[in-house]
PDB file of C-alpha atoms in Angstrom:
ATOM      1  CA  ALA A 290      21.325   2.775 -33.829  1.00  0.00           C
ATOM      2  CA  ILE A 291      19.800   3.293 -30.394  1.00  0.00           C
ATOM      3  CA  GLN A 292      17.465   6.264 -30.328  1.00  0.00           C
ATOM      4  CA  MET A 293      17.504   8.512 -27.276  1.00  0.00           C
ATOM      5  CA  THR A 294      14.357  10.546 -26.676  1.00  0.00           C
ATOM      6  CA  GLN A 295      14.524  13.412 -24.219  1.00  0.00           C
ATOM      7  CA  SER A 296      11.596  15.217 -22.680  1.00  0.00           C
ATOM      8  CA  PRO A 297      10.673  17.931 -22.495  1.00  0.00           C
ATOM      9  CA  SER A 298      12.488  19.610 -25.392  1.00  0.00           C
ATOM     10  CA  SER A 299      12.361  22.853 -23.429  1.00  0.00           C
ATOM     11  CA  LEU A 300      11.155  24.120 -20.105  1.00  0.00           C
ATOM     12  CA  SER A 301      10.858  27.378 -18.226  1.00  0.00           C
ATOM     13  CA  ALA A 302      11.731  27.431 -14.556  1.00  0.00           C
ATOM     14  CA  SER A 303      12.603  29.831 -11.777  1.00  0.00           C
ATOM     15  CA  VAL A 304      15.676  29.986  -9.593  1.00  0.00           C
ATOM     16  CA  GLY A 305      15.185  27.554  -6.731  1.00  0.00           C
ATOM     17  CA  ASP A 306      12.872  25.234  -8.656  1.00  0.00           C
ATOM     18  CA  ARG A 307      13.364  21.499  -8.798  1.00  0.00           C
ATOM     19  CA  VAL A 308      13.835  20.449 -12.421  1.00  0.00           C
ATOM     20  CA  THR A 309      13.566  16.969 -13.899  1.00  0.00           C
ATOM     21  CA  ILE A 310      14.595  15.938 -17.411  1.00  0.00           C
ATOM     22  CA  THR A 311      13.992  12.457 -18.739  1.00  0.00           C
ATOM     23  CA  CYS A 312      15.691  10.382 -21.392  1.00  0.00           C
ATOM     24  CA  ARG A 313      14.302   7.168 -22.842  1.00  0.00           C
ATOM     25  CA  ALA A 314      16.354   4.683 -24.854  1.00  0.00           C
ATOM     26  CA  SER A 315      14.855   2.665 -27.704  1.00  0.00           C
ATOM     27  CA  GLN A 316      16.376  -0.465 -26.148  1.00  0.00           C
ATOM     28  CA  GLY A 317      17.962  -1.371 -22.848  1.00  0.00           C
ATOM     29  CA  ILE A 318      21.339   0.244 -22.239  1.00  0.00           C
ATOM     30  CA  ARG A 319      22.053  -0.932 -18.660  1.00  0.00           C
ATOM     31  CA  ASN A 320      23.396   2.186 -16.937  1.00  0.00           C
ATOM     32  CA  ASP A 321      25.570   3.304 -19.868  1.00  0.00           C
ATOM     33  CA  LEU A 322      24.287   6.856 -19.962  1.00  0.00           C
ATOM     34  CA  GLY A 323      25.734  10.280 -19.317  1.00  0.00           C
ATOM     35  CA  TRP A 324      24.292  13.754 -18.930  1.00  0.00           C
ATOM     36  CA  TYR A 325      25.951  16.847 -20.403  1.00  0.00           C
ATOM     37  CA  GLN A 326      25.340  20.562 -19.970  1.00  0.00           C
ATOM     38  CA  GLN A 327      26.016  22.956 -22.830  1.00  0.00           C
ATOM     39  CA  LYS A 328      25.972  26.736 -22.678  1.00  0.00           C
ATOM     40  CA  PRO A 329      25.801  28.884 -25.828  1.00  0.00           C
ATOM     41  CA  GLY A 330      29.066  28.955 -27.740  1.00  0.00           C
ATOM     42  CA  LYS A 331      30.712  26.442 -25.406  1.00  0.00           C
ATOM     43  CA  ALA A 332      31.584  22.768 -25.522  1.00  0.00           C
ATOM     44  CA  PRO A 333      29.393  20.378 -23.557  1.00  0.00           C
ATOM     45  CA  LYS A 334      30.447  19.517 -20.020  1.00  0.00           C
ATOM     46  CA  VAL A 335      29.786  16.182 -18.354  1.00  0.00           C
ATOM     47  CA  LEU A 336      27.630  16.261 -15.233  1.00  0.00           C
ATOM     48  CA  ILE A 337      26.742  12.603 -14.658  1.00  0.00           C
ATOM     49  CA  TYR A 338      28.214   9.378 -16.019  1.00  0.00           C
ATOM     50  CA  GLU A 339      27.103   5.758 -15.680  1.00  0.00           C
ATOM     51  CA  ALA A 340      23.576   7.092 -15.072  1.00  0.00           C
ATOM     52  CA  SER A 341      24.125   8.220 -11.493  1.00  0.00           C
ATOM     53  CA  SER A 342      27.815   8.996 -10.858  1.00  0.00           C
ATOM     54  CA  LEU A 343      28.497  12.672 -10.264  1.00  0.00           C
ATOM     55  CA  GLN A 344      31.550  13.940 -12.145  1.00  0.00           C
ATOM     56  CA  SER A 345      34.215  15.497  -9.953  1.00  0.00           C
ATOM     57  CA  GLY A 346      33.645  19.198  -9.417  1.00  0.00           C
ATOM     58  CA  VAL A 347      29.961  19.142 -10.382  1.00  0.00           C
ATOM     59  CA  PRO A 348      27.621  20.590  -7.726  1.00  0.00           C
ATOM     60  CA  SER A 349      25.645  18.076  -5.695  1.00  0.00           C
ATOM     61  CA  ARG A 350      22.336  19.655  -6.741  1.00  0.00           C
ATOM     62  CA  PHE A 351      22.719  17.600  -9.929  1.00  0.00           C
ATOM     63  CA  SER A 352      21.754  13.948  -9.704  1.00  0.00           C
ATOM     64  CA  GLY A 353      20.964  11.145 -12.104  1.00  0.00           C
ATOM     65  CA  SER A 354      18.992   7.957 -11.856  1.00  0.00           C
ATOM     66  CA  GLY A 355      17.670   5.129 -13.952  1.00  0.00           C
ATOM     67  CA  SER A 356      18.684   1.934 -15.646  1.00  0.00           C
ATOM     68  CA  GLY A 357      17.614  -0.017 -18.698  1.00  0.00           C
ATOM     69  CA  THR A 358      15.561   2.340 -20.846  1.00  0.00           C
ATOM     70  CA  ASP A 359      14.443   5.187 -18.585  1.00  0.00           C
ATOM     71  CA  PHE A 360      16.699   7.791 -17.058  1.00  0.00           C
ATOM     72  CA  THR A 361      16.317  11.056 -15.181  1.00  0.00           C
ATOM     73  CA  LEU A 362      18.464  14.097 -14.550  1.00  0.00           C
ATOM     74  CA  THR A 363      17.351  16.157 -11.561  1.00  0.00           C
ATOM     75  CA  ILE A 364      18.478  19.610 -10.518  1.00  0.00           C
ATOM     76  CA  SER A 365      17.331  19.956  -6.931  1.00  0.00           C
ATOM     77  CA  SER A 366      17.409  23.743  -6.735  1.00  0.00           C
ATOM     78  CA  LEU A 367      17.956  25.559 -10.016  1.00  0.00           C
ATOM     79  CA  GLN A 368      20.672  28.202  -9.950  1.00  0.00           C
ATOM     80  CA  PRO A 369      21.198  31.099 -12.400  1.00  0.00           C
ATOM     81  CA  GLU A 370      24.247  29.362 -13.907  1.00  0.00           C
ATOM     82  CA  ASP A 371      22.163  26.235 -14.682  1.00  0.00           C
ATOM     83  CA  PHE A 372      20.242  27.823 -17.539  1.00  0.00           C
ATOM     84  CA  ALA A 373      21.586  25.848 -20.463  1.00  0.00           C
ATOM     85  CA  THR A 374      20.810  22.952 -22.780  1.00  0.00           C
ATOM     86  CA  TYR A 375      21.127  19.427 -21.410  1.00  0.00           C
ATOM     87  CA  TYR A 376      21.853  16.295 -23.431  1.00  0.00           C
ATOM     88  CA  CYS A 377      21.852  12.623 -22.573  1.00  0.00           C
ATOM     89  CA  LEU A 378      24.316  10.310 -24.313  1.00  0.00           C
ATOM     90  CA  GLN A 379      24.257   6.523 -24.467  1.00  0.00           C
ATOM     91  CA  ASP A 380      27.585   4.717 -24.634  1.00  0.00           C
ATOM     92  CA  TYR A 381      26.143   1.205 -24.473  1.00  0.00           C
ATOM     93  CA  ASN A 382      26.952   0.450 -28.084  1.00  0.00           C
ATOM     94  CA  TYR A 383      28.103   2.063 -31.299  1.00  0.00           C
ATOM     95  CA  PRO A 384      27.231   4.511 -32.619  1.00  0.00           C
ATOM     96  CA  TRP A 385      27.024   6.498 -29.413  1.00  0.00           C
ATOM     97  CA  THR A 386      23.871   8.588 -29.659  1.00  0.00           C
ATOM     98  CA  PHE A 387      22.703  11.783 -27.991  1.00  0.00           C
ATOM     99  CA  GLY A 388      19.229  12.846 -27.046  1.00  0.00           C
ATOM    100  CA  GLN A 389      17.902  15.861 -28.927  1.00  0.00           C
ATOM    101  CA  GLY A 390      18.482  18.172 -25.962  1.00  0.00           C
ATOM    102  CA  THR A 391      16.422  19.986 -23.349  1.00  0.00           C
ATOM    103  CA  LYS A 392      16.719  23.748 -23.152  1.00  0.00           C
ATOM    104  CA  VAL A 393      16.213  25.110 -19.639  1.00  0.00           C
ATOM    105  CA  GLU A 394      15.129  28.745 -19.767  1.00  0.00           C
ATOM    106  CA  ILE A 395      14.427  31.408 -17.181  1.00  0.00           C
ATOM    107  CA  LYS A 396      10.765  31.813 -16.244  1.00  0.00           C
TER     108      LYS A 396
ATOM    109  CA  GLN B  20      45.316  19.671 -16.961  1.00  0.00           C
ATOM    110  CA  VAL B  21      44.501  18.118 -20.316  1.00  0.00           C
ATOM    111  CA  GLN B  22      43.665  20.575 -23.072  1.00  0.00           C
ATOM    112  CA  LEU B  23      42.416  19.904 -26.592  1.00  0.00           C
ATOM    113  CA  GLN B  24      42.499  22.380 -29.453  1.00  0.00           C
ATOM    114  CA  GLU B  25      40.940  21.930 -32.882  1.00  0.00           C
ATOM    115  CA  SER B  26      42.423  23.533 -35.962  1.00  0.00           C
ATOM    116  CA  GLY B  27      41.751  23.523 -39.683  1.00  0.00           C
ATOM    117  CA  PRO B  28      40.045  25.413 -42.500  1.00  0.00           C
ATOM    118  CA  GLY B  29      36.807  27.131 -41.604  1.00  0.00           C
ATOM    119  CA  LEU B  30      35.481  26.943 -45.153  1.00  0.00           C
ATOM    120  CA  VAL B  31      35.351  23.891 -47.407  1.00  0.00           C
ATOM    121  CA  LYS B  32      33.880  23.667 -50.893  1.00  0.00           C
ATOM    122  CA  PRO B  33      31.075  21.193 -51.639  1.00  0.00           C
ATOM    123  CA  SER B  34      32.398  17.778 -52.721  1.00  0.00           C
ATOM    124  CA  GLY B  35      35.711  18.634 -51.068  1.00  0.00           C
ATOM    125  CA  THR B  36      37.408  17.127 -48.014  1.00  0.00           C
ATOM    126  CA  LEU B  37      37.089  18.494 -44.510  1.00  0.00           C
ATOM    127  CA  SER B  38      40.339  18.085 -42.554  1.00  0.00           C
ATOM    128  CA  LEU B  39      40.730  18.959 -38.890  1.00  0.00           C
ATOM    129  CA  THR B  40      43.422  18.341 -36.319  1.00  0.00           C
ATOM    130  CA  CYS B  41      43.134  18.134 -32.557  1.00  0.00           C
ATOM    131  CA  ASP B  42      46.245  19.044 -30.582  1.00  0.00           C
ATOM    132  CA  VAL B  43      46.446  17.403 -27.172  1.00  0.00           C
ATOM    133  CA  SER B  44      48.420  19.043 -24.371  1.00  0.00           C
ATOM    134  CA  GLY B  45      48.818  18.153 -20.720  1.00  0.00           C
ATOM    135  CA  GLY B  46      48.473  14.469 -21.493  1.00  0.00           C
ATOM    136  CA  SER B  47      49.612  11.798 -23.923  1.00  0.00           C
ATOM    137  CA  ILE B  48      47.714  10.652 -26.984  1.00  0.00           C
ATOM    138  CA  SER B  49      49.153   7.216 -26.146  1.00  0.00           C
ATOM    139  CA  SER B  50      47.377   7.024 -22.781  1.00  0.00           C
ATOM    140  CA  SER B  51      44.558   4.578 -21.979  1.00  0.00           C
ATOM    141  CA  ASN B  52      41.975   6.855 -23.525  1.00  0.00           C
ATOM    142  CA  TRP B  53      39.961   6.851 -26.695  1.00  0.00           C
ATOM    143  CA  TRP B  54      39.865  10.119 -28.638  1.00  0.00           C
ATOM    144  CA  SER B  55      36.702  11.261 -30.384  1.00  0.00           C
ATOM    145  CA  TRP B  56      35.097  13.725 -32.744  1.00  0.00           C
ATOM    146  CA  VAL B  57      31.603  15.127 -32.185  1.00  0.00           C
ATOM    147  CA  ARG B  58      29.821  17.676 -34.336  1.00  0.00           C
ATOM    148  CA  GLN B  59      26.912  20.082 -33.933  1.00  0.00           C
ATOM    149  CA  PRO B  60      25.145  21.790 -36.866  1.00  0.00           C
ATOM    150  CA  PRO B  61      24.215  25.394 -36.104  1.00  0.00           C
ATOM    151  CA  GLY B  62      21.252  25.510 -33.733  1.00  0.00           C
ATOM    152  CA  LYS B  63      20.952  21.718 -33.611  1.00  0.00           C
ATOM    153  CA  GLY B  64      21.961  18.786 -31.441  1.00  0.00           C
ATOM    154  CA  LEU B  65      25.133  16.761 -31.052  1.00  0.00           C
ATOM    155  CA  GLU B  66      26.284  13.902 -33.272  1.00  0.00           C
ATOM    156  CA  TRP B  67      29.026  11.410 -32.473  1.00  0.00           C
ATOM    157  CA  ILE B  68      31.309  11.001 -35.483  1.00  0.00           C
ATOM    158  CA  GLY B  69      33.769   8.402 -34.277  1.00  0.00           C
ATOM    159  CA  GLU B  70      36.791   7.622 -32.130  1.00  0.00           C
ATOM    160  CA  MET B  71      40.271   6.204 -32.215  1.00  0.00           C
ATOM    161  CA  PHE B  72      42.778   4.578 -29.883  1.00  0.00           C
ATOM    162  CA  HIS B  73      46.500   5.212 -30.181  1.00  0.00           C
ATOM    163  CA  SER B  74      46.969   1.658 -31.475  1.00  0.00           C
ATOM    164  CA  GLY B  75      45.081   2.688 -34.581  1.00  0.00           C
ATOM    165  CA  SER B  76      41.768   1.048 -33.664  1.00  0.00           C
ATOM    166  CA  THR B  77      38.763   3.073 -34.723  1.00  0.00           C
ATOM    167  CA  ASN B  78      34.990   3.120 -34.431  1.00  0.00           C
ATOM    168  CA  TYR B  79      32.852   5.230 -36.741  1.00  0.00           C
ATOM    169  CA  ASN B  80      29.237   6.307 -36.961  1.00  0.00           C
ATOM    170  CA  PRO B  81      27.689   4.171 -39.750  1.00  0.00           C
ATOM    171  CA  SER B  82      25.902   7.266 -41.045  1.00  0.00           C
ATOM    172  CA  LEU B  83      29.329   8.700 -41.966  1.00  0.00           C
ATOM    173  CA  LYS B  84      31.487   5.594 -42.139  1.00  0.00           C
ATOM    174  CA  SER B  85      32.102   5.597 -45.870  1.00  0.00           C
ATOM    175  CA  ARG B  86      33.381   9.192 -45.733  1.00  0.00           C
ATOM    176  CA  VAL B  87      35.240   9.513 -42.438  1.00  0.00           C
ATOM    177  CA  THR B  88      38.762   8.681 -41.315  1.00  0.00           C
ATOM    178  CA  ILE B  89      40.194   9.368 -37.860  1.00  0.00           C
ATOM    179  CA  SER B  90      43.927   8.914 -37.440  1.00  0.00           C
ATOM    180  CA  VAL B  91      46.663   9.545 -34.890  1.00  0.00           C
ATOM    181  CA  ASP B  92      50.020  11.295 -35.092  1.00  0.00           C
ATOM    182  CA  LYS B  93      51.867  10.173 -31.980  1.00  0.00           C
ATOM    183  CA  PRO B  94      55.043  12.288 -32.399  1.00  0.00           C
ATOM    184  CA  LYS B  95      52.892  15.412 -32.641  1.00  0.00           C
ATOM    185  CA  ASN B  96      50.521  14.234 -29.888  1.00  0.00           C
ATOM    186  CA  GLN B  97      47.528  14.942 -32.053  1.00  0.00           C
ATOM    187  CA  PHE B  98      44.744  13.191 -33.910  1.00  0.00           C
ATOM    188  CA  SER B  99      42.885  14.112 -37.043  1.00  0.00           C
ATOM    189  CA  LEU B 100      39.529  13.942 -38.784  1.00  0.00           C
ATOM    190  CA  LYS B 101      39.000  13.682 -42.520  1.00  0.00           C
ATOM    191  CA  LEU B 102      35.522  13.798 -44.015  1.00  0.00           C
ATOM    192  CA  THR B 103      35.234  13.439 -47.760  1.00  0.00           C
ATOM    193  CA  SER B 104      32.562  14.448 -50.287  1.00  0.00           C
ATOM    194  CA  VAL B 105      31.157  17.125 -48.003  1.00  0.00           C
ATOM    195  CA  THR B 106      27.844  18.892 -48.554  1.00  0.00           C
ATOM    196  CA  ALA B 107      26.087  21.773 -46.821  1.00  0.00           C
ATOM    197  CA  ALA B 108      24.706  19.219 -44.356  1.00  0.00           C
ATOM    198  CA  ASP B 109      28.234  18.797 -42.984  1.00  0.00           C
ATOM    199  CA  THR B 110      28.333  22.446 -41.893  1.00  0.00           C
ATOM    200  CA  ALA B 111      28.778  22.279 -38.130  1.00  0.00           C
ATOM    201  CA  VAL B 112      30.902  23.055 -35.124  1.00  0.00           C
ATOM    202  CA  TYR B 113      33.342  20.176 -34.813  1.00  0.00           C
ATOM    203  CA  TYR B 114      34.608  19.204 -31.370  1.00  0.00           C
ATOM    204  CA  CYS B 115      37.374  16.845 -30.410  1.00  0.00           C
ATOM    205  CA  ALA B 116      37.003  15.142 -27.059  1.00  0.00           C
ATOM    206  CA  ARG B 117      38.696  12.604 -24.809  1.00  0.00           C
ATOM    207  CA  VAL B 118      36.904   9.556 -23.468  1.00  0.00           C
ATOM    208  CA  GLY B 119      37.597   8.889 -19.809  1.00  0.00           C
ATOM    209  CA  ALA B 120      39.845   5.950 -18.996  1.00  0.00           C
ATOM    210  CA  VAL B 121      37.787   4.770 -16.008  1.00  0.00           C
ATOM    211  CA  ALA B 122      34.360   5.071 -17.602  1.00  0.00           C
ATOM    212  CA  ASP B 123      32.957   5.873 -21.017  1.00  0.00           C
ATOM    213  CA  PHE B 124      32.198   9.563 -20.969  1.00  0.00           C
ATOM    214  CA  PHE B 125      33.761  12.656 -22.507  1.00  0.00           C
ATOM    215  CA  ASP B 126      35.877  14.202 -19.765  1.00  0.00           C
ATOM    216  CA  TYR B 127      37.740  16.804 -21.823  1.00  0.00           C
ATOM    217  CA  TRP B 128      36.619  18.743 -24.876  1.00  0.00           C
ATOM    218  CA  GLY B 129      38.157  21.187 -27.303  1.00  0.00           C
ATOM    219  CA  GLN B 130      36.503  24.577 -27.714  1.00  0.00           C
ATOM    220  CA  GLY B 131      35.095  23.568 -31.088  1.00  0.00           C
ATOM    221  CA  THR B 132      35.671  24.935 -34.560  1.00  0.00           C
ATOM    222  CA  LEU B 133      33.014  25.968 -37.073  1.00  0.00           C
ATOM    223  CA  VAL B 134      33.384  24.458 -40.519  1.00  0.00           C
ATOM    224  CA  THR B 135      31.149  25.851 -43.243  1.00  0.00           C
ATOM    225  CA  VAL B 136      30.623  23.990 -46.502  1.00  0.00           C
ATOM    226  CA  SER B 137      29.954  26.501 -49.224  1.00  0.00           C
ATOM    227  CA  SER B 138      31.164  27.463 -52.670  1.00  0.00           C
TER     228      SER B 138
END
């Protein structure tokens, strides 16, 4: 199975900060990667699919980049509602595998 | 608007079988979508369990493959998960989710249901 390694596992940031989360795949996965946001007690919600495509309805402050093995999720200006845990997910091959998550906390 | 809703027992005995159903509303289980199960142990990350297409095709996580079955009930517009020989390690919130038809990502999720394995 492809291993997805996210970093950092947690971070503290202030409203208005630019935040970057990275995800590294154990082998090349083209651009078959999505980013999900999960708030406590809720189901995950897709933000980005195919590495850089913004899901309909998701604010433009979220962006994704990367291809192959290295990927990035960027929040250009952190908002109060963005404090959550973020997961990457590869859908290049089976089994689909998630990163371990990055918890974004208030500084 | 597509909605998914999980249902099933919240408590299962060790060595027993976990059975959950996902009711789909606002869309057809026979559409051009795959339908999946994902789980999350308390305080931990997400794990893909497997998926099915309305034709009956399935893909499973090898870590669970010998114990898991995902099936469809077209008349009821629902799909189901069965996990046999459960242990405490199977205690988790179980989510059903739809895979987008245009690209492979989960576009709709159920709210999740906690299943505890305990005697």
